[in-house]
GROMACS .gro file of N, CA, C and O in nm:
model
  532
    1GLU      N    1  -4.426  -7.300  -4.457
    1GLU     CA    2  -4.487  -7.423  -4.593
    1GLU      C    3  -4.511  -7.590  -4.482
    1GLU      O    4  -4.575  -7.604  -4.465
    2PHE      N    5  -4.453  -7.609  -4.385
    2PHE     CA    6  -4.499  -7.682  -4.289
    2PHE      C    7  -4.505  -7.653  -4.118
    2PHE      O    8  -4.492  -7.594  -4.045
    3GLU      N    9  -4.663  -7.673  -4.141
    3GLU     CA   10  -4.733  -7.641  -3.990
    3GLU      C   11  -4.750  -7.794  -3.927
    3GLU      O   12  -4.809  -7.870  -3.933
    4LEU      N   13  -4.689  -7.771  -3.818
    4LEU     CA   14  -4.700  -7.882  -3.693
    4LEU      C   15  -4.815  -7.824  -3.589
    4LEU      O   16  -4.830  -7.761  -3.589
    5ASN      N   17  -4.941  -7.937  -3.568
    5ASN     CA   18  -4.997  -7.875  -3.467
    5ASN      C   19  -4.928  -7.850  -3.336
    5ASN      O   20  -4.858  -7.923  -3.221
    6GLN      N   21  -4.970  -7.762  -3.276
    6GLN     CA   22  -4.936  -7.689  -3.152
    6GLN      C   23  -4.965  -7.751  -3.036
    6GLN      O   24  -4.922  -7.871  -2.968
    7LEU      N   25  -5.110  -7.818  -3.074
    7LEU     CA   26  -5.154  -7.903  -2.929
    7LEU      C   27  -5.112  -8.028  -2.926
    7LEU      O   28  -5.063  -8.120  -2.825
    8ALA      N   29  -5.085  -8.150  -3.045
    8ALA     CA   30  -5.002  -8.253  -2.997
    8ALA      C   31  -4.874  -8.246  -2.988
    8ALA      O   32  -4.811  -8.346  -2.882
    9ILE      N   33  -4.836  -8.134  -3.007
    9ILE     CA   34  -4.654  -8.106  -2.967
    9ILE      C   35  -4.669  -8.107  -2.842
    9ILE      O   36  -4.571  -8.148  -2.775
   10TYR      N   37  -4.764  -7.962  -2.758
   10TYR     CA   38  -4.726  -7.980  -2.643
   10TYR      C   39  -4.846  -8.126  -2.565
   10TYR      O   40  -4.706  -8.127  -2.446
   11THR      N   41  -4.882  -8.189  -2.594
   11THR     CA   42  -4.946  -8.267  -2.533
   11THR      C   43  -4.875  -8.400  -2.516
   11THR      O   44  -4.866  -8.468  -2.421
   12SER      N   45  -4.776  -8.436  -2.643
   12SER     CA   46  -4.703  -8.501  -2.641
   12SER      C   47  -4.570  -8.458  -2.535
   12SER      O   48  -4.565  -8.556  -2.455
   13THR      N   49  -4.515  -8.371  -2.563
   13THR     CA   50  -4.424  -8.355  -2.444
   13THR      C   51  -4.478  -8.324  -2.291
   13THR      O   52  -4.361  -8.425  -2.259
   14VAL      N   53  -4.577  -8.260  -2.249
   14VAL     CA   54  -4.595  -8.223  -2.077
   14VAL      C   55  -4.621  -8.454  -2.086
   14VAL      O   56  -4.568  -8.516  -1.942
   15SER      N   57  -4.684  -8.551  -2.206
   15SER     CA   58  -4.712  -8.659  -2.154
   15SER      C   59  -4.595  -8.771  -2.140
   15SER      O   60  -4.569  -8.842  -2.052
   16TYR      N   61  -4.507  -8.696  -2.241
   16TYR     CA   62  -4.336  -8.822  -2.181
   16TYR      C   63  -4.284  -8.741  -2.106
   16TYR      O   64  -4.232  -8.830  -1.965
   17LEU      N   65  -4.299  -8.625  -2.063
   17LEU     CA   66  -4.227  -8.594  -1.904
   17LEU      C   67  -4.250  -8.642  -1.794
   17LEU      O   68  -4.245  -8.650  -1.700
   18ALA      N   69  -4.395  -8.669  -1.794
   18ALA     CA   70  -4.545  -8.719  -1.689
   18ALA      C   71  -4.495  -8.880  -1.660
   18ALA      O   72  -4.483  -8.894  -1.578
   19ASN      N   73  -4.482  -8.894  -1.839
   19ASN     CA   74  -4.443  -9.078  -1.801
   19ASN      C   75  -4.320  -9.063  -1.734
   19ASN      O   76  -4.250  -9.194  -1.631
   20LYS      N   77  -4.196  -8.992  -1.735
   20LYS     CA   78  -4.073  -9.032  -1.692
   20LYS      C   79  -4.080  -8.966  -1.539
   20LYS      O   80  -3.953  -8.912  -1.494
   21ASN      N   81  -4.188  -8.919  -1.485
   21ASN     CA   82  -4.195  -8.875  -1.396
   21ASN      C   83  -4.139  -8.736  -1.356
   21ASN      O   84  -4.128  -8.725  -1.266
   22ASN      N   85  -4.071  -8.677  -1.459
   22ASN     CA   86  -4.052  -8.542  -1.426
   22ASN      C   87  -4.121  -8.397  -1.441
   22ASN      O   88  -4.149  -8.350  -1.547
   23LEU      N   89  -4.221  -8.418  -1.322
   23LEU     CA   90  -4.306  -8.341  -1.290
   23LEU      C   91  -4.326  -8.210  -1.265
   23LEU      O   92  -4.370  -8.112  -1.293
   24ASN      N   93  -4.169  -8.165  -1.192
   24ASN     CA   94  -4.082  -8.048  -1.216
   24ASN      C   95  -4.118  -7.965  -1.375
   24ASN      O   96  -4.109  -7.878  -1.372
   25GLU      N   97  -4.111  -8.125  -1.465
   25GLU     CA   98  -4.009  -7.995  -1.608
   25GLU      C   99  -4.157  -7.933  -1.641
   25GLU      O  100  -4.186  -7.869  -1.703
   26VAL      N  101  -4.285  -8.090  -1.633
   26VAL     CA  102  -4.391  -8.028  -1.630
   26VAL      C  103  -4.433  -7.895  -1.589
   26VAL      O  104  -4.499  -7.859  -1.616
   27GLU      N  105  -4.443  -7.844  -1.455
   27GLU     CA  106  -4.475  -7.738  -1.427
   27GLU      C  107  -4.406  -7.647  -1.455
   27GLU      O  108  -4.483  -7.560  -1.488
   28TYR      N  109  -4.282  -7.651  -1.462
   28TYR     CA  110  -4.205  -7.527  -1.558
   28TYR      C  111  -4.262  -7.492  -1.707
   28TYR      O  112  -4.318  -7.444  -1.748
   29LEU      N  113  -4.282  -7.611  -1.850
   29LEU     CA  114  -4.408  -7.562  -1.877
   29LEU      C  115  -4.504  -7.511  -1.859
   29LEU      O  116  -4.548  -7.422  -2.012
   30ILE      N  117  -4.558  -7.583  -1.787
   30ILE     CA  118  -4.702  -7.558  -1.808
   30ILE      C  119  -4.749  -7.398  -1.699
   30ILE      O  120  -4.826  -7.274  -1.843
   31MET      N  121  -4.626  -7.384  -1.709
   31MET     CA  122  -4.616  -7.210  -1.579
   31MET      C  123  -4.584  -7.112  -1.676
   31MET      O  124  -4.612  -7.032  -1.653
   32ASN      N  125  -4.448  -7.125  -1.715
   32ASN     CA  126  -4.400  -7.057  -1.797
   32ASN      C  127  -4.344  -7.038  -1.927
   32ASN      O  128  -4.386  -6.940  -2.029
   33CYS      N  129  -4.460  -7.168  -2.029
   33CYS     CA  130  -4.482  -7.141  -2.174
   33CYS      C  131  -4.618  -7.182  -2.178
   33CYS      O  132  -4.622  -7.061  -2.317
   34PHE      N  133  -4.683  -7.223  -2.143
   34PHE     CA  134  -4.808  -7.217  -2.165
   34PHE      C  135  -4.935  -7.144  -2.162
   34PHE      O  136  -5.016  -7.113  -2.170
   35ASN      N  137  -4.902  -7.132  -2.014
   35ASN     CA  138  -4.964  -7.040  -1.911
   35ASN      C  139  -5.018  -6.887  -1.990
   35ASN      O  140  -4.871  -6.843  -1.991
   36GLY      N  141  -5.152  -6.851  -2.001
   36GLY     CA  142  -5.158  -6.755  -2.096
   36GLY      C  143  -5.120  -6.742  -2.253
   36GLY      O  144  -5.141  -6.653  -2.245
   37THR      N  145  -5.099  -6.836  -2.316
   37THR     CA  146  -5.061  -6.804  -2.395
   37THR      C  147  -5.143  -6.934  -2.523
   37THR      O  148  -5.096  -6.893  -2.637
   38VAL      N  149  -5.198  -7.053  -2.443
   38VAL     CA  150  -5.319  -7.095  -2.506
   38VAL      C  151  -5.478  -7.087  -2.472
   38VAL      O  152  -5.459  -6.998  -2.328
   39THR      N  153  -5.539  -7.137  -2.592
   39THR     CA  154  -5.674  -7.109  -2.521
   39THR      C  155  -5.691  -7.196  -2.407
   39THR      O  156  -5.636  -7.235  -2.346
   40GLU      N  157  -5.841  -7.174  -2.340
   40GLU     CA  158  -5.896  -7.222  -2.227
   40GLU      C  159  -5.856  -7.351  -2.291
   40GLU      O  160  -5.845  -7.479  -2.202
   41ASP      N  161  -5.945  -7.447  -2.379
   41ASP     CA  162  -5.982  -7.586  -2.443
   41ASP      C  163  -5.822  -7.666  -2.469
   41ASP      O  164  -5.806  -7.690  -2.454
   42THR      N  165  -5.728  -7.555  -2.495
   42THR     CA  166  -5.594  -7.584  -2.595
   42THR      C  167  -5.515  -7.616  -2.396
   42THR      O  168  -5.467  -7.755  -2.379
   43TRP      N  169  -5.512  -7.557  -2.305
   43TRP     CA  170  -5.478  -7.606  -2.204
   43TRP      C  171  -5.570  -7.720  -2.083
   43TRP      O  172  -5.412  -7.775  -2.085
   44ASP      N  173  -5.681  -7.692  -2.103
   44ASP     CA  174  -5.766  -7.850  -2.039
   44ASP      C  175  -5.720  -7.930  -2.113
   44ASP      O  176  -5.663  -8.038  -2.056
   45ASN      N  177  -5.653  -7.966  -2.217
   45ASN     CA  178  -5.675  -8.066  -2.313
   45ASN      C  179  -5.503  -8.124  -2.233
   45ASN      O  180  -5.458  -8.189  -2.257
   46ILE      N  181  -5.381  -7.971  -2.234
   46ILE     CA  182  -5.266  -7.995  -2.196
   46ILE      C  183  -5.273  -8.076  -2.059
   46ILE      O  184  -5.209  -8.190  -1.973
   47LEU      N  185  -5.316  -7.999  -1.980
   47LEU     CA  186  -5.350  -8.084  -1.837
   47LEU      C  187  -5.436  -8.221  -1.850
   47LEU      O  188  -5.373  -8.271  -1.759
   48SER      N  189  -5.538  -8.216  -1.945
   48SER     CA  190  -5.552  -8.391  -1.954
   48SER      C  191  -5.497  -8.480  -2.000
   48SER      O  192  -5.498  -8.552  -1.926
   49SER      N  193  -5.343  -8.415  -2.061
   49SER     CA  194  -5.284  -8.534  -2.078
   49SER      C  195  -5.276  -8.570  -1.984
   49SER      O  196  -5.116  -8.720  -1.957
   50VAL      N  197  -5.185  -8.481  -1.910
   50VAL     CA  198  -5.030  -8.488  -1.755
   50VAL      C  199  -5.125  -8.576  -1.669
   50VAL      O  200  -5.136  -8.717  -1.638
   51ILE      N  201  -5.246  -8.578  -1.669
   51ILE     CA  202  -5.392  -8.588  -1.567
   51ILE      C  203  -5.381  -8.720  -1.579
   51ILE      O  204  -5.407  -8.857  -1.481
   52ASP      N  205  -5.388  -8.790  -1.743
   52ASP     CA  206  -5.410  -8.976  -1.757
   52ASP      C  207  -5.330  -9.040  -1.720
   52ASP      O  208  -5.312  -9.138  -1.673
   53ILE      N  209  -5.207  -8.971  -1.762
   53ILE     CA  210  -5.104  -8.990  -1.718
   53ILE      C  211  -5.082  -9.049  -1.540
   53ILE      O  212  -5.041  -9.146  -1.512
   54LEU      N  213  -5.064  -8.962  -1.488
   54LEU     CA  214  -5.057  -8.978  -1.316
   54LEU      C  215  -5.176  -9.040  -1.287
   54LEU      O  216  -5.159  -9.131  -1.216
   55ILE      N  217  -5.295  -9.081  -1.330
   55ILE     CA  218  -5.430  -9.163  -1.298
   55ILE      C  219  -5.347  -9.348  -1.353
   55ILE      O  220  -5.370  -9.381  -1.239
   56LEU      N  221  -5.276  -9.363  -1.411
   56LEU     CA  222  -5.245  -9.485  -1.473
   56LEU      C  223  -5.140  -9.477  -1.388
   56LEU      O  224  -5.076  -9.628  -1.338
   57LYS      N  225  -5.047  -9.390  -1.339
   57LYS     CA  226  -4.936  -9.449  -1.247
   57LYS      C  227  -4.976  -9.438  -1.125
   57LYS      O  228  -4.932  -9.455  -1.030
   58ASN      N  229  -5.117  -9.440  -1.078
   58ASN     CA  230  -5.150  -9.441  -0.980
   58ASN      C  231  -5.143  -9.316  -0.891
   58ASN      O  232  -5.117  -9.366  -0.751
   59LYS      N  233  -5.101  -9.191  -0.961
   59LYS     CA  234  -5.029  -9.063  -0.842
   59LYS      C  235  -5.133  -8.961  -0.769
   59LYS      O  236  -5.177  -8.833  -0.923
   60LYS      N  237  -5.295  -9.033  -0.741
   60LYS     CA  238  -5.391  -8.925  -0.732
   60LYS      C  239  -5.378  -8.805  -0.696
   60LYS      O  240  -5.431  -8.718  -0.735
   61LYS      N  241  -5.313  -8.782  -0.576
   61LYS     CA  242  -5.275  -8.682  -0.527
   61LYS      C  243  -5.224  -8.570  -0.668
   61LYS      O  244  -5.241  -8.449  -0.667
   62ASN      N  245  -5.097  -8.616  -0.683
   62ASN     CA  246  -5.046  -8.491  -0.850
   62ASN      C  247  -5.136  -8.465  -0.905
   62ASN      O  248  -5.169  -8.361  -0.974
   63ALA      N  249  -5.253  -8.546  -0.950
   63ALA     CA  250  -5.377  -8.547  -1.074
   63ALA      C  251  -5.400  -8.474  -1.015
   63ALA      O  252  -5.457  -8.370  -1.115
   64GLU      N  253  -5.500  -8.462  -0.884
   64GLU     CA  254  -5.569  -8.382  -0.879
   64GLU      C  255  -5.550  -8.222  -0.833
   64GLU      O  256  -5.627  -8.144  -0.861
   65SER      N  257  -5.383  -8.194  -0.807
   65SER     CA  258  -5.334  -8.057  -0.835
   65SER      C  259  -5.376  -8.018  -0.958
   65SER      O  260  -5.361  -7.904  -0.974
   66TYR      N  261  -5.368  -8.111  -1.107
   66TYR     CA  262  -5.381  -8.062  -1.188
   66TYR      C  263  -5.562  -8.054  -1.237
   66TYR      O  264  -5.575  -7.922  -1.284
   67ILE      N  265  -5.635  -8.112  -1.196
   67ILE     CA  266  -5.761  -8.121  -1.188
   67ILE      C  267  -5.805  -7.959  -1.148
   67ILE      O  268  -5.887  -7.891  -1.217
   68GLN      N  269  -5.745  -7.918  -1.042
   68GLN     CA  270  -5.801  -7.788  -0.965
   68GLN      C  271  -5.757  -7.719  -1.090
   68GLN      O  272  -5.810  -7.546  -1.072
   69ARG      N  273  -5.684  -7.717  -1.152
   69ARG     CA  274  -5.614  -7.555  -1.258
   69ARG      C  275  -5.695  -7.545  -1.415
   69ARG      O  276  -5.662  -7.480  -1.455
   70MET      N  277  -5.797  -7.659  -1.403
   70MET     CA  278  -5.904  -7.653  -1.528
   70MET      C  279  -5.984  -7.581  -1.539
   70MET      O  280  -6.020  -7.549  -1.437
   71TYR      N  281  -6.046  -7.542  -1.662
   71TYR     CA  282  -6.110  -7.436  -1.735
   71TYR      C  283  -6.275  -7.494  -1.747
   71TYR      O  284  -6.351  -7.495  -1.648
   72SER      N  285  -6.256  -7.625  -1.792
   72SER     CA  286  -6.385  -7.702  -1.794
   72SER      C  287  -6.414  -7.793  -1.698
   72SER      O  288  -6.349  -7.850  -1.663
   73THR      N  289  -6.547  -7.678  -1.673
   73THR     CA  290  -6.642  -7.732  -1.528
   73THR      C  291  -6.604  -7.941  -1.553
   73THR      O  292  -6.628  -8.013  -1.498
   74HIS      N  293  -6.679  -7.933  -1.676
   74HIS     CA  294  -6.723  -8.103  -1.770
   74HIS      C  295  -6.574  -8.197  -1.678
   74HIS      O  296  -6.622  -8.304  -1.658
   75THR      N  297  -6.550  -8.136  -1.774
   75THR     CA  298  -6.363  -8.218  -1.780
   75THR      C  299  -6.297  -8.241  -1.591
   75THR      O  300  -6.298  -8.330  -1.578
   76LYS      N  301  -6.289  -8.150  -1.564
   76LYS     CA  302  -6.302  -8.143  -1.375
   76LYS      C  303  -6.409  -8.274  -1.331
   76LYS      O  304  -6.303  -8.347  -1.226
   77VAL      N  305  -6.491  -8.240  -1.307
   77VAL     CA  306  -6.563  -8.365  -1.283
   77VAL      C  307  -6.537  -8.485  -1.357
   77VAL      O  308  -6.571  -8.592  -1.236
   78VAL      N  309  -6.528  -8.468  -1.442
   78VAL     CA  310  -6.503  -8.623  -1.478
   78VAL      C  311  -6.403  -8.702  -1.416
   78VAL      O  312  -6.376  -8.796  -1.376
   79PHE      N  313  -6.274  -8.595  -1.393
   79PHE     CA  314  -6.181  -8.625  -1.333
   79PHE      C  315  -6.133  -8.633  -1.227
   79PHE      O  316  -6.138  -8.757  -1.182
   80TYR      N  317  -6.198  -8.549  -1.131
   80TYR     CA  318  -6.245  -8.597  -0.993
   80TYR      C  319  -6.319  -8.749  -0.988
   80TYR      O  320  -6.312  -8.812  -0.910
   81ILE      N  321  -6.420  -8.759  -1.066
   81ILE     CA  322  -6.471  -8.880  -1.071
   81ILE      C  323  -6.376  -9.051  -1.079
   81ILE      O  324  -6.384  -9.161  -0.966
   82LYS      N  325  -6.327  -8.990  -1.196
   82LYS     CA  326  -6.179  -9.080  -1.214
   82LYS      C  327  -6.092  -9.116  -1.096
   82LYS      O  328  -6.023  -9.242  -1.071
   83ILE      N  329  -6.105  -9.044  -1.063
   83ILE     CA  330  -6.005  -9.042  -0.926
   83ILE      C  331  -6.085  -9.110  -0.794
   83ILE      O  332  -5.979  -9.073  -0.620
   84ASN      N  333  -6.167  -9.118  -0.785
   84ASN     CA  334  -6.298  -9.113  -0.665
   84ASN      C  335  -6.270  -8.987  -0.538
   84ASN      O  336  -6.332  -9.038  -0.464
   85ARG      N  337  -6.319  -8.903  -0.644
   85ARG     CA  338  -6.294  -8.804  -0.535
   85ARG      C  339  -6.400  -8.681  -0.553
   85ARG      O  340  -6.412  -8.613  -0.617
   86LEU      N  341  -6.551  -8.789  -0.552
   86LEU     CA  342  -6.690  -8.727  -0.543
   86LEU      C  343  -6.714  -8.653  -0.470
   86LEU      O  344  -6.836  -8.555  -0.543
   87LYS      N  345  -6.657  -8.592  -0.358
   87LYS     CA  346  -6.715  -8.500  -0.323
   87LYS      C  347  -6.710  -8.330  -0.373
   87LYS      O  348  -6.744  -8.287  -0.453
   88LYS      N  349  -6.550  -8.392  -0.411
   88LYS     CA  350  -6.527  -8.254  -0.487
   88LYS      C  351  -6.600  -8.228  -0.657
   88LYS      O  352  -6.598  -8.119  -0.678
   89ALA      N  353  -6.624  -8.303  -0.708
   89ALA     CA  354  -6.666  -8.363  -0.800
   89ALA      C  355  -6.834  -8.280  -0.767
   89ALA      O  356  -6.854  -8.235  -0.881
   90TYR      N  357  -6.886  -8.336  -0.666
   90TYR     CA  358  -6.982  -8.269  -0.720
   90TYR      C  359  -6.995  -8.146  -0.621
   90TYR      O  360  -7.074  -8.056  -0.715
   91LEU      N  361  -6.874  -8.087  -0.523
   91LEU     CA  362  -6.927  -7.947  -0.551
   91LEU      C  363  -6.862  -7.828  -0.626
   91LEU      O  364  -6.934  -7.747  -0.666
   92VAL      N  365  -6.799  -7.894  -0.743
   92VAL     CA  366  -6.749  -7.800  -0.886
   92VAL      C  367  -6.857  -7.826  -0.961
   92VAL      O  368  -6.936  -7.702  -0.984
   93ALA      N  369  -6.940  -7.929  -0.951
   93ALA     CA  370  -7.092  -7.951  -1.058
   93ALA      C  371  -7.138  -7.849  -0.956
   93ALA      O  372  -7.261  -7.796  -1.061
   94ALA      N  373  -7.205  -7.889  -0.818
   94ALA     CA  374  -7.330  -7.814  -0.778
   94ALA      C  375  -7.334  -7.664  -0.773
   94ALA      O  376  -7.337  -7.547  -0.834
   95LYS      N  377  -7.180  -7.594  -0.786
   95LYS     CA  378  -7.155  -7.419  -0.814
   95LYS      C  379  -7.172  -7.378  -0.903
   95LYS      O  380  -7.191  -7.292  -0.936
   96ALA      N  381  -7.132  -7.490  -1.016
   96ALA     CA  382  -7.171  -7.391  -1.133
   96ALA      C  383  -7.310  -7.448  -1.169
   96ALA      O  384  -7.357  -7.426  -1.327
   97GLU      N  385  -7.385  -7.507  -1.130
   97GLU     CA  386  -7.521  -7.569  -1.176
   97GLU      C  387  -7.557  -7.622  -1.265
   97GLU      O  388  -7.603  -7.624  -1.353
   98ARG      N  389  -7.444  -7.721  -1.252
   98ARG     CA  390  -7.440  -7.804  -1.350
   98ARG      C  391  -7.556  -7.987  -1.337
   98ARG      O  392  -7.503  -8.054  -1.264
   99PHE      N  393  -7.683  -7.901  -1.348
   99PHE     CA  394  -7.736  -8.099  -1.250
   99PHE      C  395  -7.715  -8.158  -1.331
   99PHE      O  396  -7.746  -8.275  -1.287
  100ASP      N  397  -7.710  -8.209  -1.441
  100ASP     CA  398  -7.665  -8.295  -1.497
  100ASP      C  399  -7.524  -8.394  -1.431
  100ASP      O  400  -7.525  -8.488  -1.458
  101LEU      N  401  -7.435  -8.302  -1.472
  101LEU     CA  402  -7.299  -8.335  -1.368
  101LEU      C  403  -7.327  -8.341  -1.224
  101LEU      O  404  -7.262  -8.501  -1.184
  102VAL      N  405  -7.439  -8.314  -1.163
  102VAL     CA  406  -7.440  -8.356  -1.007
  102VAL      C  407  -7.550  -8.463  -1.008
  102VAL      O  408  -7.482  -8.555  -0.920
  103GLU      N  409  -7.610  -8.517  -1.104
  103GLU     CA  410  -7.667  -8.644  -1.129
  103GLU      C  411  -7.568  -8.784  -1.151
  103GLU      O  412  -7.596  -8.871  -1.132
  104THR      N  413  -7.497  -8.760  -1.214
  104THR     CA  414  -7.370  -8.821  -1.298
  104THR      C  415  -7.294  -8.868  -1.189
  104THR      O  416  -7.244  -8.995  -1.110
  105VAL      N  417  -7.279  -8.725  -1.142
  105VAL     CA  418  -7.142  -8.743  -0.957
  105VAL      C  419  -7.219  -8.891  -0.813
  105VAL      O  420  -7.199  -8.953  -0.821
  106ARG      N  421  -7.386  -8.791  -0.883
  106ARG     CA  422  -7.508  -8.881  -0.774
  106ARG      C  423  -7.471  -9.062  -0.824
  106ARG      O  424  -7.476  -9.136  -0.704
  107ALA      N  425  -7.484  -9.088  -0.892
  107ALA     CA  426  -7.487  -9.256  -0.973
  107ALA      C  427  -7.392  -9.326  -0.965
  107ALA      O  428  -7.359  -9.382  -0.936
  108ASN      N  429  -7.241  -9.244  -0.962
  108ASN     CA  430  -7.110  -9.259  -0.937
  108ASN      C  431  -7.116  -9.279  -0.798
  108ASN      O  432  -7.060  -9.421  -0.753
  109ALA      N  433  -7.147  -9.207  -0.716
  109ALA     CA  434  -7.193  -9.223  -0.558
  109ALA      C  435  -7.262  -9.352  -0.515
  109ALA      O  436  -7.213  -9.436  -0.399
  110LEU      N  437  -7.347  -9.388  -0.572
  110LEU     CA  438  -7.456  -9.503  -0.549
  110LEU      C  439  -7.379  -9.652  -0.555
  110LEU      O  440  -7.393  -9.710  -0.499
  111ARG      N  441  -7.302  -9.622  -0.695
  111ARG     CA  442  -7.212  -9.753  -0.756
  111ARG      C  443  -7.099  -9.787  -0.677
  111ARG      O  444  -7.126  -9.891  -0.692
  112LEU      N  445  -7.053  -9.695  -0.599
  112LEU     CA  446  -6.923  -9.714  -0.487
  112LEU      C  447  -6.981  -9.672  -0.337
  112LEU      O  448  -6.887  -9.713  -0.294
  113GLY      N  449  -7.109  -9.684  -0.353
  113GLY     CA  450  -7.176  -9.695  -0.205
  113GLY      C  451  -7.123  -9.617  -0.112
  113GLY      O  452  -7.093  -9.578  -0.031
  114ASP      N  453  -7.065  -9.457  -0.141
  114ASP     CA  454  -7.070  -9.330  -0.120
  114ASP      C  455  -7.187  -9.262  -0.042
  114ASP      O  456  -7.292  -9.190  -0.137
  115LYS      N  457  -7.214  -9.316   0.080
  115LYS     CA  458  -7.425  -9.259   0.068
  115LYS      C  459  -7.389  -9.092   0.126
  115LYS      O  460  -7.448  -9.030   0.075
  116PRO      N  461  -7.281  -9.029   0.180
  116PRO     CA  462  -7.272  -8.908   0.229
  116PRO      C  463  -7.287  -8.864   0.095
  116PRO      O  464  -7.312  -8.709   0.092
  117THR      N  465  -7.205  -8.880   0.014
  117THR     CA  466  -7.230  -8.819  -0.166
  117THR      C  467  -7.307  -8.799  -0.222
  117THR      O  468  -7.371  -8.705  -0.275
  118SER      N  469  -7.400  -8.919  -0.178
  118SER     CA  470  -7.496  -8.943  -0.249
  118SER      C  471  -7.620  -8.863  -0.220
  118SER      O  472  -7.677  -8.791  -0.302
  119SER      N  473  -7.599  -8.857  -0.137
  119SER     CA  474  -7.753  -8.815  -0.035
  119SER      C  475  -7.726  -8.633  -0.033
  119SER      O  476  -7.795  -8.558  -0.061
  120LEU      N  477  -7.561  -8.592  -0.075
  120LEU     CA  478  -7.533  -8.425  -0.098
  120LEU      C  479  -7.592  -8.428  -0.217
  120LEU      O  480  -7.698  -8.322  -0.256
  121CYS      N  481  -7.596  -8.534  -0.344
  121CYS     CA  482  -7.641  -8.487  -0.509
  121CYS      C  483  -7.783  -8.466  -0.490
  121CYS      O  484  -7.848  -8.376  -0.553
  122SER      N  485  -7.830  -8.612  -0.390
  122SER     CA  486  -7.972  -8.588  -0.406
  122SER      C  487  -8.008  -8.456  -0.356
  122SER      O  488  -8.157  -8.422  -0.418
  123ARG      N  489  -8.020  -8.452  -0.236
  123ARG     CA  490  -8.074  -8.339  -0.168
  123ARG      C  491  -8.022  -8.149  -0.257
  123ARG      O  492  -8.151  -8.121  -0.287
  124PHE      N  493  -7.925  -8.173  -0.305
  124PHE     CA  494  -7.978  -8.042  -0.481
  124PHE      C  495  -8.028  -8.074  -0.490
  124PHE      O  496  -8.080  -8.007  -0.594
  125LEU      N  497  -8.023  -8.168  -0.597
  125LEU     CA  498  -8.142  -8.208  -0.704
  125LEU      C  499  -8.273  -8.168  -0.657
  125LEU      O  500  -8.397  -8.141  -0.752
  126LEU      N  501  -8.312  -8.235  -0.533
  126LEU     CA  502  -8.457  -8.226  -0.478
  126LEU      C  503  -8.493  -8.067  -0.460
  126LEU      O  504  -8.596  -8.020  -0.550
  127LYS      N  505  -8.377  -8.012  -0.418
  127LYS     CA  506  -8.429  -7.860  -0.429
  127LYS      C  507  -8.406  -7.746  -0.575
  127LYS      O  508  -8.454  -7.664  -0.583
  128PHE      N  509  -8.318  -7.765  -0.619
  128PHE     CA  510  -8.366  -7.786  -0.808
  128PHE      C  511  -8.506  -7.809  -0.843
  128PHE      O  512  -8.585  -7.738  -0.894
  129GLN      N  513  -8.568  -7.979  -0.841
  129GLN     CA  514  -8.670  -7.994  -0.907
  129GLN      C  515  -8.769  -7.922  -0.840
  129GLN      O  516  -8.872  -7.883  -0.866
  130THR      N  517  -8.753  -7.884  -0.673
  130THR     CA  518  -8.881  -7.806  -0.563
  130THR      C  519  -8.884  -7.627  -0.697
  130THR      O  520  -8.986  -7.587  -0.645
  131SER      N  521  -8.765  -7.631  -0.701
  131SER     CA  522  -8.769  -7.441  -0.668
  131SER      C  523  -8.748  -7.426  -0.882
  131SER      O  524  -8.827  -7.284  -0.875
  132ASN      N  525  -8.824  -7.489  -0.930
  132ASN     CA  526  -8.791  -7.494  -1.106
  132ASN      C  527  -8.908  -7.615  -1.140
  132ASN      O  528  -8.876  -7.736  -1.195
  133PRO      N  529  -9.028  -7.618  -1.097
  133PRO     CA  530  -9.183  -7.753  -1.111
  133PRO      C  531  -9.242  -7.730  -1.292
  133PRO      O  532  -9.121  -7.671  -1.334
   0.00000   0.00000   0.00000
């Protein structure tokens, strides 16, 4: 009779726990309740809700551990950029050969003055352009 939105319940629960700094409980839910029982999109949405709160609380190291577990290359890159881990964002994008994402990382690296990462991105993009005229 009543159908509750599974994703809304999951994300609300982990968001509440993350906001209360109950990361052990978040971890328990993720590993024991959600792992293998939800779609990749739902998994990424659950992790995204936790990561957003951790970023707001300036717990970037904790956020990074959740980013690594995501499926979506695009979402991983976006979150790595949000926590200023541009080299990691580049590595994820380059490994997946997502040239659009490498360009996004390069633009952010230039904006933040991260010359080593912008150089890596530029070399990658140049290599792609010369091999695909």
